[in-house]
Structures are given as structure tokens and as C-alpha cells.
Short mmCIF file of C-alpha atoms and ligand atoms in Angstrom, two decimals:
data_model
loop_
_atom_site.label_atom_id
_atom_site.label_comp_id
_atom_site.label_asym_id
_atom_site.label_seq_id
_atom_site.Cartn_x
_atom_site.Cartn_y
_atom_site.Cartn_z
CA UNK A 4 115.46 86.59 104.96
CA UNK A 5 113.94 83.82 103.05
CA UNK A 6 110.59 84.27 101.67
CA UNK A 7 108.22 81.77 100.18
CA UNK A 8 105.30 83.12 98.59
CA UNK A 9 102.17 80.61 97.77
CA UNK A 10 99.41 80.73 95.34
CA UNK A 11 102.40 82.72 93.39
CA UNK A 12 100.60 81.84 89.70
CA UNK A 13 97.65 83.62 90.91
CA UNK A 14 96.58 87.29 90.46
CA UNK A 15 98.15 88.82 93.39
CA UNK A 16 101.13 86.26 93.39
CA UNK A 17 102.05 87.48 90.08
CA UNK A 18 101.78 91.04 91.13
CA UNK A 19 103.98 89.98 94.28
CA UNK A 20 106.98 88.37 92.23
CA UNK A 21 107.92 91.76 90.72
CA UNK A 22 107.99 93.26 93.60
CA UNK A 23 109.92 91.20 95.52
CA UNK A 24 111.97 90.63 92.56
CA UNK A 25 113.08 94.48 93.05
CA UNK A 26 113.35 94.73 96.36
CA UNK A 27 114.58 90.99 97.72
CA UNK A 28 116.44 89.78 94.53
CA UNK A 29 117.45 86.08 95.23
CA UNK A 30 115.23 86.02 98.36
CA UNK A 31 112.21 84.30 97.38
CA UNK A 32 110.84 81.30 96.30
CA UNK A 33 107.62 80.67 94.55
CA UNK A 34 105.54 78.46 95.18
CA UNK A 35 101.65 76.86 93.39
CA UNK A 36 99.84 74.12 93.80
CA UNK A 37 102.08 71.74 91.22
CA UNK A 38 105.21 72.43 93.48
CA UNK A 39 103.96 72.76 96.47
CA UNK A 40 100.32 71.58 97.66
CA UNK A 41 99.04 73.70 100.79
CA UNK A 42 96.25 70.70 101.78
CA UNK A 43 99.40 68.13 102.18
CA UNK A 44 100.45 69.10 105.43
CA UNK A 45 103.21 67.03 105.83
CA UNK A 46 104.55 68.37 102.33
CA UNK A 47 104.46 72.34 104.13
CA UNK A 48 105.79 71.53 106.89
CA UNK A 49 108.85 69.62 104.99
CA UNK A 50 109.02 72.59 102.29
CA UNK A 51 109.34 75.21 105.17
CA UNK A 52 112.35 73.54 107.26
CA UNK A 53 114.39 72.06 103.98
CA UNK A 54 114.11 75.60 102.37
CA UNK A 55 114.92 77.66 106.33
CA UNK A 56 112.14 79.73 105.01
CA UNK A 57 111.88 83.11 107.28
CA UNK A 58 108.34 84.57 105.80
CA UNK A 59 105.58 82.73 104.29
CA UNK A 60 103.02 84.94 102.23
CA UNK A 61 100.10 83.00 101.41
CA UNK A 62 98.46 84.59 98.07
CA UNK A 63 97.03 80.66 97.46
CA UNK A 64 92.76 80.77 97.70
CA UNK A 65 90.01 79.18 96.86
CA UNK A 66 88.29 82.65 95.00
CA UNK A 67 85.67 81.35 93.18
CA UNK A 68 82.73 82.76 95.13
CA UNK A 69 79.89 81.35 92.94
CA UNK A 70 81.19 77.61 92.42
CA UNK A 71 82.22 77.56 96.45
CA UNK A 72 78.47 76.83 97.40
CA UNK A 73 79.15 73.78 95.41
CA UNK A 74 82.19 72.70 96.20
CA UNK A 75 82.48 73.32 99.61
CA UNK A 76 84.94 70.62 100.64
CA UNK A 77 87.43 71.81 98.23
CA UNK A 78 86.96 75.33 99.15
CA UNK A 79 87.35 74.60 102.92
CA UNK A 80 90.44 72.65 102.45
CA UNK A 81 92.12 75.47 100.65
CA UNK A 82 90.98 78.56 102.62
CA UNK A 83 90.89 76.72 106.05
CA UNK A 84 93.16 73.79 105.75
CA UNK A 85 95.62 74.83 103.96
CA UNK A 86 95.82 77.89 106.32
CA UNK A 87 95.74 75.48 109.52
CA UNK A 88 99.38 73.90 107.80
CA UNK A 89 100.38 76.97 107.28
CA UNK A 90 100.04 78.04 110.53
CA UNK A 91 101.29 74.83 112.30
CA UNK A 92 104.47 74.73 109.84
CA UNK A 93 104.97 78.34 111.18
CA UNK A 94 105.04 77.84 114.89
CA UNK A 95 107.10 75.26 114.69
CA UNK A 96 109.85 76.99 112.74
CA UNK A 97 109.25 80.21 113.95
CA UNK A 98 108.18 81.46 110.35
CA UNK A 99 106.27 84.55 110.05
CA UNK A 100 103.29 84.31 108.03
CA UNK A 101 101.75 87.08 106.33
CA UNK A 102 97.83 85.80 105.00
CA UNK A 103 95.52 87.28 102.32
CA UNK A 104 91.66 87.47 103.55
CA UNK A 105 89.06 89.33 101.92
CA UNK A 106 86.04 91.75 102.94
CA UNK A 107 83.47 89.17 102.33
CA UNK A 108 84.30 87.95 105.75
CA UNK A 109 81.32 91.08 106.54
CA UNK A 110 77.88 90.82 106.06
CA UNK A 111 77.67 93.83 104.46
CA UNK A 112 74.80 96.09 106.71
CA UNK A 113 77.36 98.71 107.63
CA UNK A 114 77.20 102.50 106.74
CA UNK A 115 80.20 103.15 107.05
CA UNK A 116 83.80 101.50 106.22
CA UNK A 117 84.65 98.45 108.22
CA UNK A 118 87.20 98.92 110.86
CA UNK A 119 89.26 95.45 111.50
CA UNK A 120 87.17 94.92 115.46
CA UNK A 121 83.99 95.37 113.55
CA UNK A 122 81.86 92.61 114.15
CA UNK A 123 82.19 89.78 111.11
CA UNK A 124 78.93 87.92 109.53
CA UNK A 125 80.09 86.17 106.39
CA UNK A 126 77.15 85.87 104.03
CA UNK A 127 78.51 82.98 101.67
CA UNK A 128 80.52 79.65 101.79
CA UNK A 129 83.91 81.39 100.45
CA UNK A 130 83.53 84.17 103.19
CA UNK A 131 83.32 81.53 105.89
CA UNK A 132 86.00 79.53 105.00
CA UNK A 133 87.87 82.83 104.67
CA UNK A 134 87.36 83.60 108.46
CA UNK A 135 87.61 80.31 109.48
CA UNK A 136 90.88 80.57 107.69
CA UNK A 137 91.92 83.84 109.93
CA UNK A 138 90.76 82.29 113.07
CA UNK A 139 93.01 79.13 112.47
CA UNK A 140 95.95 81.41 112.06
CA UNK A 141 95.56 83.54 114.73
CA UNK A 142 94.81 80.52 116.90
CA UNK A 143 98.21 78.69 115.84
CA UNK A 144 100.45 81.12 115.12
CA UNK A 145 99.35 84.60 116.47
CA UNK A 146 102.66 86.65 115.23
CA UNK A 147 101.08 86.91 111.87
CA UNK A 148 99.63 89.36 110.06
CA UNK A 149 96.28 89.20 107.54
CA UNK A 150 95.56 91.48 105.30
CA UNK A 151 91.87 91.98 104.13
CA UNK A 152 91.49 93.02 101.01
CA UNK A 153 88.78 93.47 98.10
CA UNK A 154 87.53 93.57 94.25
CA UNK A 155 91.09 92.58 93.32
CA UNK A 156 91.94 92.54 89.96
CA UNK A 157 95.57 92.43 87.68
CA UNK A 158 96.46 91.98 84.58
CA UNK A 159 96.79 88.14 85.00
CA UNK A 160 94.28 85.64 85.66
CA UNK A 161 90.66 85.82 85.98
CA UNK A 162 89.03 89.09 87.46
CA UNK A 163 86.03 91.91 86.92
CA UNK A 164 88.02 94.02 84.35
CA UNK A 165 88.91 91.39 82.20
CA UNK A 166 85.50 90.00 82.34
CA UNK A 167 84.28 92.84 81.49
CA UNK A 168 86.67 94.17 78.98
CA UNK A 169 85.45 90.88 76.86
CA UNK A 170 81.82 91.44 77.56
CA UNK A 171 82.27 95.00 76.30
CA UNK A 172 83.82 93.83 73.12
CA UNK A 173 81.49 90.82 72.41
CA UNK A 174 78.04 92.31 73.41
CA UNK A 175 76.13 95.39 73.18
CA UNK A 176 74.26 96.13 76.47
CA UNK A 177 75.27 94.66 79.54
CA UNK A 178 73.39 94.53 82.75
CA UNK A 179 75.25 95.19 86.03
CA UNK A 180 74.58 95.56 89.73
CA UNK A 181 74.94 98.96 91.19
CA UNK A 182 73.63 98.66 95.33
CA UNK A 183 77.09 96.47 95.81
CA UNK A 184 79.56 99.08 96.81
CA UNK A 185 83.46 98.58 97.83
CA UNK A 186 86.74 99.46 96.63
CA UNK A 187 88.11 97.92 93.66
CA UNK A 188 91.61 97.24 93.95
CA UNK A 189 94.81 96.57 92.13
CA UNK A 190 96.74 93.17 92.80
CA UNK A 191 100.05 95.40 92.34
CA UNK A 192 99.10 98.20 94.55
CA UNK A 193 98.46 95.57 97.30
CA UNK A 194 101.74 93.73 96.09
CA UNK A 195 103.75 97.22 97.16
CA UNK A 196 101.97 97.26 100.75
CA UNK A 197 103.37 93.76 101.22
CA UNK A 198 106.52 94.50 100.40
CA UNK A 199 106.54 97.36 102.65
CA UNK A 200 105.65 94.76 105.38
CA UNK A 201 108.33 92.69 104.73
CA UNK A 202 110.81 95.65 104.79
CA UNK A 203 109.60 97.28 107.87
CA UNK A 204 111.90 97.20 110.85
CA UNK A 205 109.00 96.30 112.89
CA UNK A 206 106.86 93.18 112.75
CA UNK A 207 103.19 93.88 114.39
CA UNK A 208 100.95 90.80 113.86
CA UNK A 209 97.04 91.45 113.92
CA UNK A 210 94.08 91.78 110.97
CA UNK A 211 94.92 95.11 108.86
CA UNK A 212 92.70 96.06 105.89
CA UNK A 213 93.73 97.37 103.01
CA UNK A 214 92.17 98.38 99.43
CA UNK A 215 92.80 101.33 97.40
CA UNK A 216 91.10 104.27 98.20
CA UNK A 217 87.59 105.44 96.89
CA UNK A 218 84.14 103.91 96.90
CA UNK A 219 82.23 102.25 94.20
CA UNK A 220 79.74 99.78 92.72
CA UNK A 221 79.92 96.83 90.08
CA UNK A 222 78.09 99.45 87.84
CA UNK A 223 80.57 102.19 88.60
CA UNK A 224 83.21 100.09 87.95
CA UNK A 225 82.61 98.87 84.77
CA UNK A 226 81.79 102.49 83.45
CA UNK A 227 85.40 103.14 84.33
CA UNK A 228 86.36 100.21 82.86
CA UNK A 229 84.68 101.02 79.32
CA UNK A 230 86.08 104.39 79.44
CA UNK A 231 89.61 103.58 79.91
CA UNK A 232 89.62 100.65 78.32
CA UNK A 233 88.09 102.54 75.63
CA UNK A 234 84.86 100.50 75.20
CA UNK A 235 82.11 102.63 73.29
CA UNK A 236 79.72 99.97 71.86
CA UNK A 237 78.15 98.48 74.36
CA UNK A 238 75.85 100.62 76.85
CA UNK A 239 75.94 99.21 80.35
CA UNK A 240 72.67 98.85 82.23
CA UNK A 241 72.35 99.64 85.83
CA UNK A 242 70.23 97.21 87.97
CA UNK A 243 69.56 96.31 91.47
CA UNK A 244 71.15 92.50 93.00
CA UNK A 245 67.76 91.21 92.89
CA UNK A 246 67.84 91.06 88.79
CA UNK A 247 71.56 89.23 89.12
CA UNK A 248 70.48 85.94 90.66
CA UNK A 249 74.10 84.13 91.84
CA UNK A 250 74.31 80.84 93.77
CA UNK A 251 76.59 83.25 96.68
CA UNK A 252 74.95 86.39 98.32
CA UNK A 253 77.59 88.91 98.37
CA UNK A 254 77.18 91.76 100.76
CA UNK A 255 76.19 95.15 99.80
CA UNK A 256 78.14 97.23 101.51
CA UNK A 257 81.80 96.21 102.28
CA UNK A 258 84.30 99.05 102.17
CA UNK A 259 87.09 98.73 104.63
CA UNK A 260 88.67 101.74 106.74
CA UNK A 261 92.99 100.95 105.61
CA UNK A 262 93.91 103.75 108.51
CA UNK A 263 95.74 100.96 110.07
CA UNK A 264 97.97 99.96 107.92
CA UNK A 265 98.94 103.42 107.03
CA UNK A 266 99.66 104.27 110.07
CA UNK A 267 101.78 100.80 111.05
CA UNK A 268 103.42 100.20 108.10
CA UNK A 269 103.24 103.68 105.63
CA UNK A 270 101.64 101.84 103.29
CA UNK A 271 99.75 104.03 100.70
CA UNK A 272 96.62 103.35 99.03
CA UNK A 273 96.39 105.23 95.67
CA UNK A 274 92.86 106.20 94.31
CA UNK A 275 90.96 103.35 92.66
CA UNK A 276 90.40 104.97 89.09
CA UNK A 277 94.31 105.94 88.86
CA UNK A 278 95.33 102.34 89.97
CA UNK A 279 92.72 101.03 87.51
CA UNK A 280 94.00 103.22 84.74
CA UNK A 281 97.64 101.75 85.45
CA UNK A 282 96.52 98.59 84.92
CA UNK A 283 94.67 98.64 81.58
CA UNK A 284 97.47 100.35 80.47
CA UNK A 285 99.32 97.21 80.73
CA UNK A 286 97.00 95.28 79.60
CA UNK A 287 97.33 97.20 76.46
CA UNK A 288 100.53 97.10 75.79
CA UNK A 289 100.31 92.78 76.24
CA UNK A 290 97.99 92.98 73.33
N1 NDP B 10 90.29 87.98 93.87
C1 NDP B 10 89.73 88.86 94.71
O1 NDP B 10 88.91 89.70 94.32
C2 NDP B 10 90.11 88.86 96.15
C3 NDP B 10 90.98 87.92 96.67
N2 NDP B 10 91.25 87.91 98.01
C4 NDP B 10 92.17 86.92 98.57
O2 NDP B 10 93.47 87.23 98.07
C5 NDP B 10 94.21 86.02 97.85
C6 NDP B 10 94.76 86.03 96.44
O3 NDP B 10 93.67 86.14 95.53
P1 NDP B 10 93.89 86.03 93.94
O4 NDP B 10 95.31 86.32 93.61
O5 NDP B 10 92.79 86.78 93.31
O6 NDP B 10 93.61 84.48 93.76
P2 NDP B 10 93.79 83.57 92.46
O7 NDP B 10 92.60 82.68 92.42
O8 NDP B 10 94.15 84.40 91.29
O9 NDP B 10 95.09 82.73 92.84
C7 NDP B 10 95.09 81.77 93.87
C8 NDP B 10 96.17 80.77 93.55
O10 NDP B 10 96.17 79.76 94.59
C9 NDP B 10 96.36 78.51 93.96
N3 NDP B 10 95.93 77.39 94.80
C10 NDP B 10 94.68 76.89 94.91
N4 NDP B 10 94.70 75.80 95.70
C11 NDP B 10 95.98 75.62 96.10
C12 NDP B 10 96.63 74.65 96.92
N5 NDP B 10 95.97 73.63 97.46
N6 NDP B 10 97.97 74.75 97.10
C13 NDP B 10 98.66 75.77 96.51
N7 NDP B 10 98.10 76.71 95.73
C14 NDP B 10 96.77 76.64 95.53
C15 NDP B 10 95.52 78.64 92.70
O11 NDP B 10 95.83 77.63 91.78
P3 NDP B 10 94.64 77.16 90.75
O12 NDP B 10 94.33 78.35 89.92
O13 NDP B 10 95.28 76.04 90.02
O14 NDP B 10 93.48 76.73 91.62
C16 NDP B 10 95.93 80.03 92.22
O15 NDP B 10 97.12 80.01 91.45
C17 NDP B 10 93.24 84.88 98.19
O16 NDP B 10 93.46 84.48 99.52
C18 NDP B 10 91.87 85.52 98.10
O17 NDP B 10 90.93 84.89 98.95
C19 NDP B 10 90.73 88.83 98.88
C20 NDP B 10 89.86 89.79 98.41
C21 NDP B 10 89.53 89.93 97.00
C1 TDO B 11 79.71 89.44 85.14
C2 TDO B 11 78.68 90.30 85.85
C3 TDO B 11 78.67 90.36 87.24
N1 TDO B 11 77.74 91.10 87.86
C4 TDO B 11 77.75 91.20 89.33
C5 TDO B 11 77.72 89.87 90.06
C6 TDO B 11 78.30 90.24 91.40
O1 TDO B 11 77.28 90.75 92.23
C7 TDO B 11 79.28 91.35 91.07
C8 TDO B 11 80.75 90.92 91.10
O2 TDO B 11 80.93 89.85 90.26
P1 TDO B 11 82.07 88.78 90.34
O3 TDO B 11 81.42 87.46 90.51
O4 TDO B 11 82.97 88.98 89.19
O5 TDO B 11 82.89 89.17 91.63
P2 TDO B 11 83.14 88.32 92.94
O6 TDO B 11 83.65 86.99 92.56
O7 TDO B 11 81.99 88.39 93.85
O8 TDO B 11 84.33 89.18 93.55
C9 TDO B 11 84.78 88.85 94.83
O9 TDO B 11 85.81 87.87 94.72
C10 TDO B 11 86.27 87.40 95.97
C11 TDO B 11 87.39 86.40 95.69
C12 TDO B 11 86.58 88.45 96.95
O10 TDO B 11 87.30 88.23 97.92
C13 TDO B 11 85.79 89.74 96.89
O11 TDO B 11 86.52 90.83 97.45
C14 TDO B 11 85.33 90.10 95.50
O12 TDO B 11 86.36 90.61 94.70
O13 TDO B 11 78.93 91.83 89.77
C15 TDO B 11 76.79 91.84 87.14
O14 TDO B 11 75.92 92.54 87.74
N2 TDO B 11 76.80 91.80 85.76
C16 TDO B 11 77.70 91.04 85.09
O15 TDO B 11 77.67 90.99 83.81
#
């Protein structure tokens, strides 16, 4: 087995490295955009036959959902573009490809969690490039599997609880949205379920979702946040998506149903607050 994992100075490549680290030592290559560059097509394909690469997990994205409805040519060529070379290095060397999507590929107007045949309606730029990105793969190399996921966060890079751990410490009220609901969920937690796809003796392509388990909003979120992270000056407002003007409408309801995955691959999905707790504990001990 010879993996190459993309995007791999991201939040969830990061996560990713340790784990196959552990359980693939010597298996894996890393890859971001300095080494390798997903838009240069010829450059994938060449990186995938020179280094007999077996698996390809792509953790590369365009993820900022705000500044997408700007720059949409850059964020199509990395969610959909990239994905297309991907895809096309795959099927010619018979690479498996396991791809990262998210649950903003859903409008959000569901009561209950989405299933992975429920309809999709992306509401903003990055959630259409992010199913035209699936619909590429599946279209040029249908082994593979996607895995949607949502509210990701780690201790690396740029995500809610770190935004919010500095707002906490810098202001004291903040204002944040609570009619957005979904799962928040742990780069590393998500890290383990793709390692458990890579070591399963059976290989079942298709869309799978998977978050950690729970429900909550922004506002929910960020009072766990505080109280783990052990914020106490700063109260935190509750308010409705209408007072939190953003260039991308995000939808307002998008928790996913993971009984797939848990039932293909025994993956487990650990309760949000525990996984969150986990993770500002190392953030904690990096400061
Ligand atoms: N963050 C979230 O809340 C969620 C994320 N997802 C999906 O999960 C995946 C991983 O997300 P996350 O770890 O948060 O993302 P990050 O933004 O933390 O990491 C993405 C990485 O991809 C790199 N990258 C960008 N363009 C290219 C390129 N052309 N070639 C190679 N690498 C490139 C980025 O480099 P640089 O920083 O230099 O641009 C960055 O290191 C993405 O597909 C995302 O859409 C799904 C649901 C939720
Ligand atoms: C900073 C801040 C945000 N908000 C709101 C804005 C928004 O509605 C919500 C989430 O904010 P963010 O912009 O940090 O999160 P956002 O970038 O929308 O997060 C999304 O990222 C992409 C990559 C995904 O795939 C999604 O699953 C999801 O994780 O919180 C507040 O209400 N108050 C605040 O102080």
C-alpha cells in the first residue's frame, strides 16, 4: 500500500499524518500545494505513477466559505478541478481515491439528519463547487469513496474554536448565531474513520457521511467552547442569522445521519462535547 495524502498541511491533513503514522509507518507520503499542486494536472498525474501510489486521500480544499463568493475561479479550480485530476490520475492507475466533501452540499430545509440519497441544494459558491467536486469523481473514477463531513475543527490551522477561543480572550460580549444547527466535529476523530477505511478488508466506493455524534448550534458551540476552554469574561449573546450578515448563506439545518459508515466500515463517532474536550486539551498543553 502506498498512500498519498493531499492538502496534508491543512486541519484534517495534520490530524491524518498521526494516524497513519501509527498505523502505516513508512506508507505515506504527504503532499500540499508547494510539493504538489492539485490544479496542474499533468503534475498529478506524473506524481501518482513515479510514486506507484495505491490510495490517494484528498484533505486539499478551498474552505473559505465567505471569501469563495469572491473568488470563485480559484475556489472552483481547487474543489472541482483539482478533484477532476484527481479522478483522471486515478482511473488511469487504478488508484483508489478516498475525497473529503462537506454538508454544505444541502440546503439546509430538512428536519431531520441528512441521509447520503437525500436530495442536495447547495446554498453558496463553496457548496457548489463541493458537489461539483463529488460529481466529477464519481463520474471518472466511481470506485471511490467521499466522505461528508462538517464544523471541522483541530488544533491546527484556522477553525470555530480557535476563533473563538481568541474572541473570548480579547472581547467581552460576543454575538453568535444560534438557528444554524449541525455537528461540530473533530479533524482527529474523522482522521481515525479514515484510517479505518484504509485498513478495512473491503473497499465499498459510494458518498458516506460522517461527523461526531450530537446536535448543536454556533451558539451552543461556543458555550462549550468557553467552558472548557475555561473562558469566563466574556458573555456570549445568542442571535438569529439575520443579525450575522455574511457574503455566503449557510444552511440552517445540516446534520448528517453517519449510520452508514458505521455499519460499512465500524467506524465510531464519539459525542461532540467529549471530542471537543480532547481537543482543547491539546491545545493547552501547546501553550
Ligand atoms: N473545515 C471544515 O469545517 C470542513 C471541511 N470540509 C472539507 O474537508 C477537507 C479538509 O478541510 P480542512 O482540513 O478544514 O481544510 P484546510 O483549509 O485546513 O486545508 C486544506 C489544505 O489544502 C491546501 N490546498 C489548497 N489548494 C491546493 C492545491 N491547489 N493543491 C494542493 N493543496 C491545496 C491548502 O493550502 P493553503 O492553506 O495554502 O491554501 C490547505 O493546506 C476539505 O475538502 C473541506 O472542503 C468538510 C466539512 C467541514
Ligand atoms: C465568528 C462568528 C461567526 N458567527 C457565525 C457565522 C456563521 O453563520 C457561523 C459559522 O462561522 P464560520 O464562518 O466560522 O464557519 P463556516 O466557515 O461557515 O464553517 C463551515 O466551513 C466549511 C469549510 C464547511 O465545510 C462547513 O461544514 C462548516 O464547517 O457562525 C457568529 O454568529 N458570530 C461570530 O462571532
Amino acid at each position: 500500500m502506498k498512500i498519498l495524502v493531499t492538502g496534508a498541511n491543512g486541519q484534517l491533513g495534520r490530524e491524518l499524518r498521526e494516524v497513519l503514522e501509527r498505523d502505516f509507518p513508512g506508507q505515506a507520503v504527504y503532499t500540499d500545494i508547494d510539493e504538489l499542486d492539485l490544479t496542474d494536472e499533468l503534475a498529478v498525474k506524473r506524481f501518482v505513477e513515479a510514486n506507484d501510489i495505491s490510495h490517494i486521500v484528498n484533505c486539499a480544499g478551498y474552505t473559505a466559505v465567505d471569501k469563495a463568493e469572491e473568488d470563485k475561479a480559484l475556489c472552483y479550480r481547487v474543489n472541482v478541478e483539482a478533484v477532476r485530476n484527481i479522478a483522471n490520475a486515478a482511473s488511469e492507475t487504478g488508484a483508489k481515491v478516498i475525497h473529503i466533501s462537506t454538508d454544505y452540499v444541502f440546503d439546509g430545509r430538512a428536519y431531520r439528519p441528512y441521509n447520503e440519497a437525500d436530495k442536495v441544494n447547495p446554498v453558496s459558491q463553496y457548496g457548489t463547487t463541493k458537489r461539483q467536486g463529488e460529481t466529477a469523481l464519481i463520474a471518472l473514477a466511481p470506485d471511490s469513496v467521499i466522505i461528508r463531513t462538517a464544523w471541522l475543527y483541530s488544533p491546527h490551522g484556522h477553525n470555530f474554536v480557535k476563533t473563538m477561543l481568541r474572541l473570548g480572550s480579547e472581547r467581552n460580549e460576543i454575538r453568535v448565531v444560534n438557528d444554524q444547527i449541525g455537528a461540530p466535529t473533530y479533524a482527529g476523530d474523522l482522521a481515525e474513520a479514515i484510517g479505518k477505511v484504509l485498513k478495512s478488508h473491503q473497499w465499498v466506493p459510494g458518498i458516506y457521511h460522517f461527523t461526531n455524534s450530537g446536535v448543536a448550534s454556533w451558539y451552543d458551540f461556543t458555550q462549550a467552547i468557553f467552558r472548557l476552554g475555561g473562558v469566563s469574561g466574556c458573555s456570549i449573546i445568542p442571535i438569529p442569522t439575520e443579525d450575522y450578515p455574511t457574503a455566503a448563506t449557510r444552511p440552517f439545518y445540516s446534520v448528517l445521519n453517519t449510520s452508514k459508515i458505521r455499519a460499512t466500515y465500524n467506524v465510531e463517532t464519539p459525542y461532540w462535547m467529549d471530542s471537543l474536550d480532547k481537543c482543547i486539551t491539546r491545545l493547552k498543553s501547546q501553550q
